[in-house]
C-alpha cells in the first residue's frame, strides 16, 4: 500500500487554534474484526506553537543533562571540595583569586598531566577539583577517577586479594583522567608502589594524563612512596616529562 499526503484543517493541541497541516495516510488498515481506521501521521501543533514546544523540549533536555552531569560529578568530588554552586563549602571566587589559578585554568585536558605541589592549606585539592569540574562539564565528557593516596593503596590491595587486579588496573589505565590526591601522605606497600609505576608507565605511553597533589618534592615523594630503587629514577623522569608542575603558595595576603 502506498502512502498519501493531503492538506487538512487540524486543531493545535497547545493553543486550540485551527491550522492547515499536512497529513500522511500510510494506507495501513488497523487489525481487528472491523478493520476500520487508517494509520495517519499528522502534526499536533500549529507552526508558532511547534517552535515554542520544540524550544521547551530542548530546554528540558538540557536541564536534565545538566542535572545528570551534576549527579555524576558529586559522586566524584568529595563534599568538602565541592563549590557553593554544587552545595559545598568551597567558595569558587577564592579559588579563582589564587595567584596560580590563571595558569591552572589555562591547562587543557590532553596528554600532559598536572602536579600541584605545596604545603598544607594552599588549596591544592580544592583548586584541582575546581579545574576537573571544568573538564567534566565540557563536551565530550571525560571519565575521571579521583582517589586519595590511601584509597589507591587500599583499592590496589583489595583488588589483588580478590583476583580483580587486572580489571581495577584497566579502569585506571583507560580513564580520561586519573587524579591521586595527597600523594605520599601514606606509606604504600611495595606491591602498591609497583602498581603505581605500572600505571604511570602505561598512561604516559598512551598519552593519557595523570593529575597529582602533594606536599613533597620529587625525590622526597619517591622515598615516601617506597618505590623500588630500580624504578625510582624512571618513575620520577616520567612524571617530570609528562606533567606540568605548579607550586601552590595559597591565598595572597
Protein backbone atom coordinates (compact mmCIF):
# COMPACT_ATOMS: atom_id res chain seq x y z
CA UNK A 1 0.00 0.00 0.00
CA UNK A 2 1.22 3.48 -0.84
CA UNK A 3 1.28 6.49 1.45
CA UNK A 4 -0.77 9.55 0.51
CA UNK A 5 -0.49 13.07 1.84
CA UNK A 6 -3.17 15.72 1.99
CA UNK A 7 -3.78 19.14 3.48
CA UNK A 8 -6.32 19.14 6.29
CA UNK A 9 -7.64 21.57 8.85
CA UNK A 10 -6.40 20.50 12.28
CA UNK A 11 -6.65 21.81 15.84
CA UNK A 12 -3.50 22.77 17.71
CA UNK A 13 -3.04 20.79 20.94
CA UNK A 14 -1.44 23.80 22.64
CA UNK A 15 -3.49 26.86 21.66
CA UNK A 16 -6.58 25.07 20.26
CA UNK A 17 -6.47 27.24 17.13
CA UNK A 18 -7.27 25.76 13.73
CA UNK A 19 -4.40 25.44 11.26
CA UNK A 20 -3.80 23.70 7.95
CA UNK A 21 -1.33 20.86 8.18
CA UNK A 22 -0.03 18.03 6.03
CA UNK A 23 -1.46 14.64 6.96
CA UNK A 24 0.22 11.42 5.84
CA UNK A 25 -2.12 8.49 5.21
CA UNK A 26 0.10 5.40 5.36
CA UNK A 27 -2.67 3.28 3.87
CA UNK A 28 -2.47 0.59 6.54
CA UNK A 29 -5.76 -0.69 7.94
CA UNK A 30 -5.74 -1.43 11.67
CA UNK A 31 -6.07 -5.04 12.70
CA UNK A 32 -9.42 -6.04 14.16
CA UNK A 33 -12.74 -7.53 13.28
CA UNK A 34 -13.95 -4.40 11.53
CA UNK A 35 -10.58 -3.48 10.03
CA UNK A 36 -11.73 0.13 10.42
CA UNK A 37 -9.47 3.14 10.53
CA UNK A 38 -6.19 4.13 8.95
CA UNK A 39 -2.66 4.87 10.24
CA UNK A 40 -2.41 8.64 9.99
CA UNK A 41 0.59 10.84 10.74
CA UNK A 42 -0.42 14.41 11.38
CA UNK A 43 1.07 17.43 13.20
CA UNK A 44 -0.37 18.19 16.61
CA UNK A 45 0.79 21.80 16.85
CA UNK A 46 0.45 24.85 14.64
CA UNK A 47 3.78 26.27 13.36
CA UNK A 48 4.15 29.04 16.03
CA UNK A 49 3.35 26.61 18.85
CA UNK A 50 5.63 23.97 17.34
CA UNK A 51 8.55 26.39 17.65
CA UNK A 52 7.69 27.01 21.31
CA UNK A 53 7.23 23.31 22.08
CA UNK A 54 10.47 22.41 20.32
CA UNK A 55 12.36 25.07 22.29
CA UNK A 56 10.78 23.97 25.58
CA UNK A 57 11.65 20.34 24.93
CA UNK A 58 15.24 21.29 24.10
CA UNK A 59 15.48 23.31 27.32
CA UNK A 60 14.10 20.42 29.35
CA UNK A 61 16.56 18.03 27.73
CA UNK A 62 19.45 20.38 28.51
CA UNK A 63 18.28 20.78 32.10
CA UNK A 64 18.09 17.02 32.51
CA UNK A 65 21.58 16.65 31.02
CA UNK A 66 22.97 19.23 33.46
CA UNK A 67 21.23 17.61 36.43
CA UNK A 68 22.54 14.19 35.41
CA UNK A 69 26.05 15.59 34.93
CA UNK A 70 25.90 17.24 38.36
CA UNK A 71 24.76 13.98 39.96
CA UNK A 72 27.71 12.20 38.38
CA UNK A 73 30.11 14.95 39.44
CA UNK A 74 29.19 14.88 43.13
CA UNK A 75 29.89 11.16 43.05
CA UNK A 76 33.46 12.03 42.05
CA UNK A 77 34.15 15.14 44.13
CA UNK A 78 34.25 14.80 47.95
CA UNK A 79 31.74 17.04 49.79
CA UNK A 80 34.44 19.20 51.39
CA UNK A 81 35.85 20.18 47.99
CA UNK A 82 32.58 20.92 46.21
CA UNK A 83 31.88 24.51 45.26
CA UNK A 84 28.94 26.51 46.56
CA UNK A 85 27.06 26.01 43.25
CA UNK A 86 27.20 22.27 43.97
CA UNK A 87 26.06 22.64 47.58
CA UNK A 88 29.59 22.51 49.01
CA UNK A 89 31.61 24.85 51.25
CA UNK A 90 34.33 25.83 48.77
CA UNK A 91 33.88 29.40 47.55
CA UNK A 92 34.74 29.41 43.87
CA UNK A 93 35.80 33.07 43.90
CA UNK A 94 38.50 32.31 46.48
CA UNK A 95 39.94 29.58 44.27
CA UNK A 96 39.86 31.79 41.21
CA UNK A 97 41.60 34.58 43.18
CA UNK A 98 44.64 32.37 43.83
CA UNK A 99 47.78 33.66 42.08
CA UNK A 100 48.20 30.29 40.38
CA UNK A 101 44.62 29.91 39.16
CA UNK A 102 45.04 31.62 35.80
CA UNK A 103 47.84 29.22 34.93
CA UNK A 104 45.74 26.26 36.11
CA UNK A 105 42.62 27.36 34.26
CA UNK A 106 44.60 27.52 31.01
CA UNK A 107 45.73 23.91 31.36
CA UNK A 108 43.92 21.97 28.65
CA UNK A 109 42.89 18.37 29.04
CA UNK A 110 45.19 16.36 26.82
CA UNK A 111 48.30 14.24 27.11
CA UNK A 112 50.06 16.49 29.67
CA UNK A 113 49.20 15.87 33.31
CA UNK A 114 49.39 18.27 36.23
CA UNK A 115 51.13 18.17 39.60
CA UNK A 116 50.19 20.71 42.26
CA UNK A 117 52.84 20.88 44.97
CA UNK A 118 52.82 22.97 48.13
CA UNK A 119 52.41 22.98 51.85
CA UNK A 120 49.15 22.11 53.57
CA UNK A 121 46.50 24.81 53.30
CA UNK A 122 47.47 26.17 49.89
CA UNK A 123 44.21 24.97 48.28
CA UNK A 124 45.86 22.28 46.16
CA UNK A 125 42.98 19.80 46.35
CA UNK A 126 40.26 22.43 46.04
CA UNK A 127 41.95 24.02 43.05
CA UNK A 128 42.42 20.65 41.38
CA UNK A 129 38.78 19.63 41.81
CA UNK A 130 37.68 23.06 40.59
CA UNK A 131 39.72 22.50 37.43
CA UNK A 132 38.48 18.94 36.98
CA UNK A 133 34.92 20.21 37.25
CA UNK A 134 35.52 22.45 34.24
CA UNK A 135 36.73 19.44 32.28
CA UNK A 136 33.80 17.30 33.43
CA UNK A 137 31.10 19.75 32.37
CA UNK A 138 32.62 20.27 28.92
CA UNK A 139 31.96 18.15 25.86
CA UNK A 140 32.87 15.43 25.33
CA UNK A 141 32.53 14.42 28.98
CA UNK A 142 35.76 12.84 30.26
CA UNK A 143 35.85 9.82 32.55
CA UNK A 144 37.52 10.86 35.80
CA UNK A 145 38.92 8.62 38.54
CA UNK A 146 39.80 10.58 41.69
CA UNK A 147 41.27 8.84 44.74
CA UNK A 148 43.43 9.76 47.68
CA UNK A 149 46.83 8.19 48.19
CA UNK A 150 45.34 5.98 50.90
CA UNK A 151 42.40 4.93 48.74
CA UNK A 152 44.77 3.98 45.93
CA UNK A 153 46.65 1.69 48.30
CA UNK A 154 43.51 0.09 49.75
CA UNK A 155 41.90 -0.42 46.35
CA UNK A 156 45.08 -1.97 45.00
CA UNK A 157 45.39 -4.41 47.89
CA UNK A 158 41.68 -5.27 47.81
CA UNK A 159 41.79 -5.90 44.06
CA UNK A 160 44.82 -8.12 44.41
CA UNK A 161 43.22 -10.05 47.25
CA UNK A 162 40.03 -10.74 45.29
CA UNK A 163 41.76 -11.57 41.99
CA UNK A 164 40.41 -8.37 40.38
CA UNK A 165 43.70 -6.54 39.99
CA UNK A 166 43.61 -6.61 36.18
CA UNK A 167 40.12 -5.08 35.93
CA UNK A 168 40.94 -2.48 38.61
CA UNK A 169 44.15 -1.53 36.82
CA UNK A 170 42.38 -1.30 33.44
CA UNK A 171 39.77 1.09 34.89
CA UNK A 172 42.60 3.43 35.86
CA UNK A 173 44.65 2.90 32.73
CA UNK A 174 41.73 3.68 30.40
CA UNK A 175 40.16 6.66 32.23
CA UNK A 176 40.41 10.10 30.65
CA UNK A 177 41.81 11.46 33.91
CA UNK A 178 43.39 9.80 36.94
CA UNK A 179 43.78 12.11 39.91
CA UNK A 180 45.62 11.00 43.05
CA UNK A 181 45.19 13.44 45.92
CA UNK A 182 47.83 13.91 48.64
CA UNK A 183 50.28 11.53 47.02
CA UNK A 184 52.94 10.49 49.52
CA UNK A 185 50.77 11.08 52.60
CA UNK A 186 50.53 7.34 53.26
CA UNK A 187 53.21 4.66 53.19
CA UNK A 188 52.45 2.18 50.44
CA UNK A 189 53.26 -1.50 50.29
CA UNK A 190 55.91 -2.45 47.73
CA UNK A 191 53.14 -4.07 45.65
CA UNK A 192 51.12 -0.84 45.57
CA UNK A 193 54.20 1.21 44.71
CA UNK A 194 54.88 -1.22 41.88
CA UNK A 195 51.35 -0.85 40.52
CA UNK A 196 51.71 2.93 40.63
CA UNK A 197 54.83 2.69 38.49
CA UNK A 198 52.99 0.40 36.08
CA UNK A 199 50.10 2.88 35.93
CA UNK A 200 52.36 5.87 35.23
CA UNK A 201 54.22 3.85 32.62
CA UNK A 202 51.03 2.66 30.91
CA UNK A 203 49.27 6.02 30.88
CA UNK A 204 52.26 8.03 29.67
CA UNK A 205 52.86 5.54 26.86
CA UNK A 206 49.25 6.01 25.78
CA UNK A 207 49.44 9.81 26.18
CA UNK A 208 46.88 9.90 28.96
CA UNK A 209 47.33 12.47 31.74
CA UNK A 210 47.94 11.94 35.44
CA UNK A 211 46.92 14.59 37.97
CA UNK A 212 48.56 14.72 41.39
CA UNK A 213 48.59 16.90 44.50
CA UNK A 214 51.39 16.51 47.01
CA UNK A 215 53.28 18.27 49.77
CA UNK A 216 56.56 16.70 48.68
CA UNK A 217 59.29 17.42 46.15
CA UNK A 218 60.24 14.76 43.60
CA UNK A 219 62.98 12.83 45.39
CA UNK A 220 61.22 13.04 48.75
CA UNK A 221 57.97 11.84 47.17
CA UNK A 222 59.63 8.77 45.67
CA UNK A 223 61.19 7.97 49.04
CA UNK A 224 57.83 8.25 50.85
CA UNK A 225 56.11 6.00 48.32
CA UNK A 226 58.59 3.21 48.94
CA UNK A 227 59.27 2.68 45.24
CA UNK A 228 61.97 0.13 44.43
CA UNK A 229 65.34 1.67 43.59
CA UNK A 230 65.39 0.26 40.07
CA UNK A 231 62.19 2.13 39.12
CA UNK A 232 62.58 5.26 41.26
CA UNK A 233 64.58 7.20 38.67
CA UNK A 234 62.47 6.26 35.60
CA UNK A 235 59.25 6.94 37.55
CA UNK A 236 60.39 10.39 38.54
CA UNK A 237 61.55 11.10 34.99
CA UNK A 238 58.18 10.00 33.53
CA UNK A 239 56.29 12.28 35.91
CA UNK A 240 58.51 15.26 35.17
CA UNK A 241 58.40 14.73 31.42
CA UNK A 242 54.64 14.20 31.22
CA UNK A 243 53.27 16.53 33.91
CA UNK A 244 53.30 20.27 34.37
CA UNK A 245 54.34 21.16 37.92
CA UNK A 246 52.76 24.16 39.64
CA UNK A 247 53.94 25.22 43.11
CA UNK A 248 50.96 26.43 45.13
CA UNK A 249 51.55 29.27 47.58
CA UNK A 250 47.99 29.77 48.77
CA UNK A 251 45.95 32.95 49.15
CA UNK A 252 47.55 36.32 48.70
CA UNK A 253 47.95 38.28 51.94
